Coordinates of C-alpha atoms in Angstrom, one line a residue:
X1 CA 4.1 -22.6 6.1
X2 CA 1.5 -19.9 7.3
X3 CA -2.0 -19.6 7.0
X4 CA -2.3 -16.0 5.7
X5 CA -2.5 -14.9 2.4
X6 CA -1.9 -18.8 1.2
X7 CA -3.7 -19.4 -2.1
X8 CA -6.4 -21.6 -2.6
X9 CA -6.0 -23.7 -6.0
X10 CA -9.3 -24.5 -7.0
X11 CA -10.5 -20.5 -6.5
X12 CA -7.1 -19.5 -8.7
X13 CA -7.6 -21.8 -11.4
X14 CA -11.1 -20.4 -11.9
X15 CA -10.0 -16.7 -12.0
X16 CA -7.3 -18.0 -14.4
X17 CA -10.5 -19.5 -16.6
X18 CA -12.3 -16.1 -16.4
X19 CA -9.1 -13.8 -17.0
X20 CA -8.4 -16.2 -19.9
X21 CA -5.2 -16.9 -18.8
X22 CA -3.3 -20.7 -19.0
X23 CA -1.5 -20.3 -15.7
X24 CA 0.2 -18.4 -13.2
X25 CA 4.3 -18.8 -13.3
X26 CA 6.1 -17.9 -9.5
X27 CA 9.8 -17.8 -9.7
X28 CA 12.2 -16.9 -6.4
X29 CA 15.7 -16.9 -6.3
X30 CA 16.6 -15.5 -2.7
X31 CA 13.2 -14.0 -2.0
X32 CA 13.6 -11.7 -4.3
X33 CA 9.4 -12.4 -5.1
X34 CA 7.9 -11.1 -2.0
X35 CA 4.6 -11.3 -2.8
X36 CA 5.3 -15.1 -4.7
X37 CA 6.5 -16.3 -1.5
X38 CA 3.4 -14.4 0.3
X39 CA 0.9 -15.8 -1.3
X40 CA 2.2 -19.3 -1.5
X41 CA 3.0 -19.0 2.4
X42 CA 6.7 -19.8 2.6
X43 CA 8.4 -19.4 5.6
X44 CA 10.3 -16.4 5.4
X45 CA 13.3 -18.7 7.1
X46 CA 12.8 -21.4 4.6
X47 CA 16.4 -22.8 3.7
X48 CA 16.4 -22.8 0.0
X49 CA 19.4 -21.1 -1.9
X50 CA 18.5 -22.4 -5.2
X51 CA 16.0 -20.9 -7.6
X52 CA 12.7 -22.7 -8.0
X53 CA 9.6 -22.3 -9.9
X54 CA 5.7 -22.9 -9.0
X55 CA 3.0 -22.9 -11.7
X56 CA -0.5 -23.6 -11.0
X57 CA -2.3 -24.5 -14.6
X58 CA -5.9 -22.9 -15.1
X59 CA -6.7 -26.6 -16.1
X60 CA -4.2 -30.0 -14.0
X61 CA -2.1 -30.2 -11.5
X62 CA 0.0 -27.7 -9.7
X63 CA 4.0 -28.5 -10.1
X64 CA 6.9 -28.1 -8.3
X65 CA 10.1 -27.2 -10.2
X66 CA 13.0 -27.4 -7.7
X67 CA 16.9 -28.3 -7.5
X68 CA 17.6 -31.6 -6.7
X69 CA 20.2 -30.5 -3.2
X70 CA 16.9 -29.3 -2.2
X71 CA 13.9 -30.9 -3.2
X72 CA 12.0 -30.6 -0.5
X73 CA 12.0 -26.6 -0.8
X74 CA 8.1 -26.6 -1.6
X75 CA 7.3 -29.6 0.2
X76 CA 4.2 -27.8 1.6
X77 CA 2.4 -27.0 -1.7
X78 CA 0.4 -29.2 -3.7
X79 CA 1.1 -30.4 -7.1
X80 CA 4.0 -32.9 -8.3
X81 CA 7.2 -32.5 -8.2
X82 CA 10.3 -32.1 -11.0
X83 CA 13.7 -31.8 -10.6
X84 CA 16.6 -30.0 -12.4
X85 CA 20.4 -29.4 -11.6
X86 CA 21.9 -28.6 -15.1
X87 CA 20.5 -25.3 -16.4
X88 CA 19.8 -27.3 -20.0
X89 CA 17.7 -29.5 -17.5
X90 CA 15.8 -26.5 -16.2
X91 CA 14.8 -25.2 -19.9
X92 CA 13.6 -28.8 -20.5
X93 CA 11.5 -28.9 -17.4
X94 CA 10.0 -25.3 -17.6
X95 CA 9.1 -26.4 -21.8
X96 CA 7.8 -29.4 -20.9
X97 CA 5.3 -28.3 -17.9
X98 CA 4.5 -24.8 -19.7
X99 CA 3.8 -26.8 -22.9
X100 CA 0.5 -26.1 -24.6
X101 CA 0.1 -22.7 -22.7
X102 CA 0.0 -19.2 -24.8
X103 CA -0.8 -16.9 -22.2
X104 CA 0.7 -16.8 -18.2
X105 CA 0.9 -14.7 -15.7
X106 CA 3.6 -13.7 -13.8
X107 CA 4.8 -10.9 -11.2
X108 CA 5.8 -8.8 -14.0
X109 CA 4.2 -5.4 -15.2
X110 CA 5.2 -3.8 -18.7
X111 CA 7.7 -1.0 -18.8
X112 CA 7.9 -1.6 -15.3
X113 CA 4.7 0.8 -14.8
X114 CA 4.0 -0.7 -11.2
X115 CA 6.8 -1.1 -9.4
X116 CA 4.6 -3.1 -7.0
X117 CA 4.1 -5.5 -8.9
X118 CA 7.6 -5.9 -10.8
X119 CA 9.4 -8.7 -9.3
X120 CA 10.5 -10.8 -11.9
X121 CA 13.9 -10.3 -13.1
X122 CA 14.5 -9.4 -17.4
X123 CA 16.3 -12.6 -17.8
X124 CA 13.5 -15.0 -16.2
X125 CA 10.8 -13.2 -18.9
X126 CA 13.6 -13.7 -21.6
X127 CA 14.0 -17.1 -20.5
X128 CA 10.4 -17.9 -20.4
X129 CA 9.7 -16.1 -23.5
X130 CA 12.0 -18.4 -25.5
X131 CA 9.1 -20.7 -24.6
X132 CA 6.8 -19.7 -26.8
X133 CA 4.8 -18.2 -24.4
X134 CA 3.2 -15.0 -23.6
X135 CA 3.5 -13.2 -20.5
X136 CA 1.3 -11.0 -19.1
X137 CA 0.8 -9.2 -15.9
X138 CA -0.4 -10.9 -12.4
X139 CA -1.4 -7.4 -10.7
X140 CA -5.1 -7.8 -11.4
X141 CA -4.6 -11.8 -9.3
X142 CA -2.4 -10.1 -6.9
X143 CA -5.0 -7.5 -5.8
X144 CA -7.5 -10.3 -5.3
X145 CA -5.8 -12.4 -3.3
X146 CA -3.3 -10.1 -1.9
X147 CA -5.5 -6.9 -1.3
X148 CA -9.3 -7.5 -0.7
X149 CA -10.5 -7.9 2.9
X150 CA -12.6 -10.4 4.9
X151 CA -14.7 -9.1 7.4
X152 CA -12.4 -10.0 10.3
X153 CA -9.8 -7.4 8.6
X154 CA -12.2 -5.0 7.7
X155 CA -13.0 -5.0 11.4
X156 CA -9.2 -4.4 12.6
X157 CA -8.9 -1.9 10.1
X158 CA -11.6 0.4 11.2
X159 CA -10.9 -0.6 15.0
X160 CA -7.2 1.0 14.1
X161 CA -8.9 3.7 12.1
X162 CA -10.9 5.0 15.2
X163 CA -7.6 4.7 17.5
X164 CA -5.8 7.0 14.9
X165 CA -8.5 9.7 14.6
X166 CA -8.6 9.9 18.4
X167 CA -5.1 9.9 18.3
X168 CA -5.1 13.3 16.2
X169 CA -7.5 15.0 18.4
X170 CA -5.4 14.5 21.3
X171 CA -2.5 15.3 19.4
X172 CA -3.7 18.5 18.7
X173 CA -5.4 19.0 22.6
X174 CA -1.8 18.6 23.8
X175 CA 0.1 20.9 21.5
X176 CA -2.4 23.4 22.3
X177 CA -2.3 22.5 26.2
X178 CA 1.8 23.3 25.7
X179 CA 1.5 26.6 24.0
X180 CA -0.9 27.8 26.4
X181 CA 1.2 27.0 29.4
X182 CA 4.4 28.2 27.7
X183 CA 5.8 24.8 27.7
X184 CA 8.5 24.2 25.3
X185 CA 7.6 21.3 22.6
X186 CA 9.3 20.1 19.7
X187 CA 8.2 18.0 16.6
X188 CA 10.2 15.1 18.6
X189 CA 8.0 15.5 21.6
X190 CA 4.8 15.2 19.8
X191 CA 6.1 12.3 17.8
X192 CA 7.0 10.5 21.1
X193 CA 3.5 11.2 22.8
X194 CA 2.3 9.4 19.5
X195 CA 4.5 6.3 20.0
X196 CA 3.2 6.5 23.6
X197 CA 0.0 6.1 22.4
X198 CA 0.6 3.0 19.9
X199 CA 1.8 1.3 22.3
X200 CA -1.0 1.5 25.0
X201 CA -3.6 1.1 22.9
X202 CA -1.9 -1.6 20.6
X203 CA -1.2 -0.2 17.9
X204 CA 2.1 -0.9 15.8
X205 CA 4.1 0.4 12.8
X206 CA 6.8 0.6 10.5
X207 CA 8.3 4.1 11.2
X208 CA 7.4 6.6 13.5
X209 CA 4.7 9.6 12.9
X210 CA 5.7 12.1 10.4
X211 CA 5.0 15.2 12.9
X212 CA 6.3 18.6 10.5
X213 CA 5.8 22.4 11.5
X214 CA 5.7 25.6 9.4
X215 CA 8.3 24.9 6.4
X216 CA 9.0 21.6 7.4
X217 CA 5.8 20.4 6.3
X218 CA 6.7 21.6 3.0
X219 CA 8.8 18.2 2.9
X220 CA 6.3 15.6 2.0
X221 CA 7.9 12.7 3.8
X222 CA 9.5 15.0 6.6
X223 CA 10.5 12.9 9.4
X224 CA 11.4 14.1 12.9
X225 CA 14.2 12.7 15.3
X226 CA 15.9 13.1 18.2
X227 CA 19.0 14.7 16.2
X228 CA 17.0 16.8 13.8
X229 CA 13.9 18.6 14.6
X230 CA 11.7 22.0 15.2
X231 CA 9.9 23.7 17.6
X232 CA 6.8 24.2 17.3
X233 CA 5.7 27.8 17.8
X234 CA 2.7 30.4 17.8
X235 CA 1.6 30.9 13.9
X236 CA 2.6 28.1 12.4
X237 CA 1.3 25.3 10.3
X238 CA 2.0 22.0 11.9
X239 CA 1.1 18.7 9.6
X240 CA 0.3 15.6 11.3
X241 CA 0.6 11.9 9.5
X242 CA 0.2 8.7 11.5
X243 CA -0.3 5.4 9.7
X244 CA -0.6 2.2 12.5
X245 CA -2.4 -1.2 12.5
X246 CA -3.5 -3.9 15.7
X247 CA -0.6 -5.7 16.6
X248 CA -2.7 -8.8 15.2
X249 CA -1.5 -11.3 12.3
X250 CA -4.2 -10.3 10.1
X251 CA -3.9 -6.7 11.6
X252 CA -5.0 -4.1 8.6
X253 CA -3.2 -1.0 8.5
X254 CA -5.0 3.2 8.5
X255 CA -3.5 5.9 7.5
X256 CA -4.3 9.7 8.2
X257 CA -3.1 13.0 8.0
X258 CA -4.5 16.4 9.5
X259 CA -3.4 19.8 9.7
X260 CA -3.3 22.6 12.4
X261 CA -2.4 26.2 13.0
X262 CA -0.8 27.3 15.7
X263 CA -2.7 30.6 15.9
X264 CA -5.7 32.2 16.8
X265 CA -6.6 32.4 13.3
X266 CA -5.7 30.7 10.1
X267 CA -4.2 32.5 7.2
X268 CA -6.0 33.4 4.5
X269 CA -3.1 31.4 2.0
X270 CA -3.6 28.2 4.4
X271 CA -6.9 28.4 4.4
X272 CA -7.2 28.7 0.6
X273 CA -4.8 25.5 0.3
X274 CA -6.6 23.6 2.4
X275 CA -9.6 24.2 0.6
X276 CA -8.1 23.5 -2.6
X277 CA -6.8 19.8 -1.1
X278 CA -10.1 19.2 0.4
X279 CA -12.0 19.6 -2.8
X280 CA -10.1 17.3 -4.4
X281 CA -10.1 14.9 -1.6
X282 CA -14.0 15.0 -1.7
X283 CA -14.3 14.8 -5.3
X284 CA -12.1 11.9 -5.8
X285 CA -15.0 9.9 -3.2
X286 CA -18.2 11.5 -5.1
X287 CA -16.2 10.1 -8.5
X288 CA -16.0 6.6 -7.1
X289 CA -19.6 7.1 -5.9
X290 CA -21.3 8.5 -8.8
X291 CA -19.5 5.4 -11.1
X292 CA -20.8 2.9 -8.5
X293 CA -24.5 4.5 -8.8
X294 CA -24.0 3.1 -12.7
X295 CA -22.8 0.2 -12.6
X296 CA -19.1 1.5 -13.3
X297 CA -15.8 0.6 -11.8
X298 CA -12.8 3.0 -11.8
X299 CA -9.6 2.5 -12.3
X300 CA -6.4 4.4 -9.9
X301 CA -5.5 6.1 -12.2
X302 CA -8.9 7.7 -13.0
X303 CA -9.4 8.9 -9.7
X304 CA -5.8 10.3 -9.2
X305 CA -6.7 11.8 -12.4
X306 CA -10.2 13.9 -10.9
X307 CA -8.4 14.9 -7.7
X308 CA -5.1 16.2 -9.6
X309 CA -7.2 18.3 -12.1
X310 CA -8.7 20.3 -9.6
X311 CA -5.7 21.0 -7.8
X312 CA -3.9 21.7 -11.5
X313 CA -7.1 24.1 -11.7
X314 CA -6.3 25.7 -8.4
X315 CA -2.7 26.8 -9.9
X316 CA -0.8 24.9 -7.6
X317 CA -0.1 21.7 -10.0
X318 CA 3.1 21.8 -10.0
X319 CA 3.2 21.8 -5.8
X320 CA 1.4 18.5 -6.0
X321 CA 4.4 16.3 -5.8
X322 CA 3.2 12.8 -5.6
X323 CA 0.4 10.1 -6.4
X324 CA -3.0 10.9 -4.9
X325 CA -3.7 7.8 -2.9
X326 CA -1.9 4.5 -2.1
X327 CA -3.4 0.7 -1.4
X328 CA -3.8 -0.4 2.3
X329 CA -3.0 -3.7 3.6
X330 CA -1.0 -5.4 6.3
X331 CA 1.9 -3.0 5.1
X332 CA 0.8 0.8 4.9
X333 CA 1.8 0.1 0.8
X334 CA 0.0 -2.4 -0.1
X335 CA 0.0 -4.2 -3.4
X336 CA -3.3 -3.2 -4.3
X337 CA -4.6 -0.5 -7.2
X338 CA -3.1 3.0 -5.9
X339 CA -4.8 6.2 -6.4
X340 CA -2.2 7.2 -9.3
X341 CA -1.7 8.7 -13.0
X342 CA 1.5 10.4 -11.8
X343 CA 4.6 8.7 -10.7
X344 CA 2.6 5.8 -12.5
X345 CA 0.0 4.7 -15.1
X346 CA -1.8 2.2 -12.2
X347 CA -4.8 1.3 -14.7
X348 CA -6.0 -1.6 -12.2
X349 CA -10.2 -1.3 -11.4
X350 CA -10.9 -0.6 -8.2
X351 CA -12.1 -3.8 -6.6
X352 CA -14.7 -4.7 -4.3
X353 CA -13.4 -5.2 -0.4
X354 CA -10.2 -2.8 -1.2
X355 CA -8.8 -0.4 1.1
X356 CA -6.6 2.6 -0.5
X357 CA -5.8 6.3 1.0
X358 CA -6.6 9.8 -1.0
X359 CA -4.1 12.0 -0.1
X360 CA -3.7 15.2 -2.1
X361 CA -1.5 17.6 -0.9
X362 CA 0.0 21.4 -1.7
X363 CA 3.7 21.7 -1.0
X364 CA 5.0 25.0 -0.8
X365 CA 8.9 25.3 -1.1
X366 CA 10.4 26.7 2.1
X367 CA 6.8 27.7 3.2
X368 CA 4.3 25.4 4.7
X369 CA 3.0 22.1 3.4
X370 CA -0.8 21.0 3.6
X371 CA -2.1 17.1 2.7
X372 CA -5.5 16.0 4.0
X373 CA -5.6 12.0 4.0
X374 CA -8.9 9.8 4.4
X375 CA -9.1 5.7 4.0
X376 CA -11.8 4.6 2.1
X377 CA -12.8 1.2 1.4
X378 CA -15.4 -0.3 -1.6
X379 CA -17.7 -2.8 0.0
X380 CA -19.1 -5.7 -2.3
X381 CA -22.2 -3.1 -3.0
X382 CA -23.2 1.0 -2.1
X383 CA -21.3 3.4 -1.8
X384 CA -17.3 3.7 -0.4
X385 CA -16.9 4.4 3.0
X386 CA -14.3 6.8 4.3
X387 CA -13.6 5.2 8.0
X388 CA -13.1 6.7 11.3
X389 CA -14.4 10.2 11.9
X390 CA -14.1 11.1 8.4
X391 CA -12.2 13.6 6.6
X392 CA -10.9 16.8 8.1
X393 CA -13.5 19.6 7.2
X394 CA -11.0 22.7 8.3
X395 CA -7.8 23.6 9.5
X396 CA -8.0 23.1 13.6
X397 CA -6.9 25.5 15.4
X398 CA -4.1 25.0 18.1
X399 CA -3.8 28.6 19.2

């Protein structure tokens, strides 16, 4: 059992109380609930090949509801223990210890609207349902517990946030240093100066850099290797996107993206794109700002809704291909509120102590591609804080 991210009972049950909610269901069968297992803080190795159940009641004692070949599969978590083998025995346990409760959560979303979130299975809600029992959504629990930072996160975030941003600017020094001296550079070479970097200052990540020049940054999610990639040349737009985190336990990922131009001056199209993004980038911070000032919380989708209208407004809605922003945690998707109305309906508030990217972006087929990415983070009061150096004000100049 681990130490991060490990529940504490007495602080769930209360949220329970104030959600008005009888208890919170987990259910694993292979570790196919990720963020169950997370929060619980089970071993990622832990030898159990049978399904098993966990409910902690707003009100009583936590309980255990495992197979009898192994049950000592949740031996580190309070509460007491039932057994099952037969699957009739399993109904008559999960009756008996849901008894009395109307309303539970588990890691379920309707319609499947937050993938995040959707880790229960259609035949566990059917099962549970035969119950008697309503079941309702644990994304709002999961953000607290799974999402929100304490202060010794909140430092290892901005501590990788500052390594990025200096990161870009010599990312964009070198490329510039190349072209001037004629040196030959490709997408592949900038990405490995990047990975270069991580690792002497610490930094460590999932996948490599997305590094993407002139219609390659058209591709959102364009990713460079040693196989595929471009040069980068004079007059061309070159998209940079490098998410990292401290190689700590607790180590709290950043994520940015900036854009350059290859040239001596930027084109007038770029440059009207990039003012488009940056707009939208700016008011989707004055939106969370100005609801803070009263009192207000937004929700994801509200904000994905303020930066996508003034894009839509620009004429270029249909090149904006994706949600607007995305939670940050120990993973660079966290399981958070996103910034989205588009690929989903994420209606979750926007809590104190969270971390999310806003992204927007202008995709051109075949063309160029522009996205300007900033972290920001809500503290318990004031206003939201975009870390590191801020956001990109202009297309650099690498020419």
């Amino acid at each position: 059992m681990t130490s991060q991210n490990v529940l504490d009972i007495e602080i769930t049950r209360q949220r329970l109380a104030d959600a008005g909610i009888d208890g919170w269901l987990f259910r694993d069968f292979r570790g196919t609930d990720t963020i169950g297992n997370s929060l619980l803080g089970l071993a990622k190795d832990g030898h159990r090949t049978r399904q098993f159940f966990y409910y902690i009641p707003a009100q009583g004692e936590p309980v255990k509801i495992v197979h009898r070949i192994e049950p000592r599969a949740l031996e580190p978590l309070p509460g007491q223990t039932r057994t099952f083998s037969r699957w009739q025995e399993l109904d008559a346990v999960l009756g008996e210890v849901l008894g009395g409760a109307q309303r539970i959560a588990m890691q379920y979303s309707p319609l499947g609207a937050i993938p995040y979130i959707s880790r229960i299975d259609a035949g566990t809600v059917e099962r549970v349902r035969s119950l008697g029992v309503e079941i309702v959504s644990s994304a709002d629990l999961v953000q607290e517990f799974q999402a929100t930072l304490n202060e010794r996160q909140w430092h290892l975030h901005r501590t990788a946030a500052d390594k990025l941003h200096r990161l870009i600017n010599l990312v964009f020094s070198e490329i510039s240093h190349r072209l001037d001296k004629g040196h030959r550079t490709t997408e592949y070479d900038i990405q490995r100066f990047m990975l270069e970097y991580y690792r002497q200052e610490g930094l460590v990540s999932d996948y490599p850099p997305i590094v993407a020049v002139g219609a390659n940054s058209s591709d959102p999610h364009y990713m460079p290797s040693e196989k595929h990639h471009a040069e980068i040349v004079p007059d061309r737009v070159v998209q940079i996107d490098t998410w990292a985190k401290c190689n700590k336990d607790d180590g709290i990922y950043a994520d940015i993206s900036w854009v350059g131009y290859t040239g001596a001056k930027v084109p007038a199209e770029v440059a009207q794109v990039f003012a488009t993004i940056a707009k939208a980038r700016d008011a989707g911070v004055d939106a969370i700002k100005t609801a803070r000032s009263k009192g207000e919380t937004l929700r994801g989708c509200d904000v994905d809704d303020v930066c996508r209208g003034i894009i839509e407004e620009a004429g270029h809605g249909e090149h904006f291909v994706h949600r607007t922003g995305h939670s940050l945690y120990d993973v660079p998707h966290g399981n958070g509120a996103n910034i989205d109305n588009y690929e989903t309906h994420d209606d979750r508030l926007l809590r104190p102590r969270c971390l999310f990217t806003i992204e927007p972006g202008i995709y051109i087929p075949e063309q160029f591609g522009l996205r300007t990415e900033i972290n920001v983070y809500l503290p318990d009061e004031g206003d939201p804080i975009v870390t590191g150096s801020g956001a990109q004000p202009e297309v650099a100049l690498l020419g």
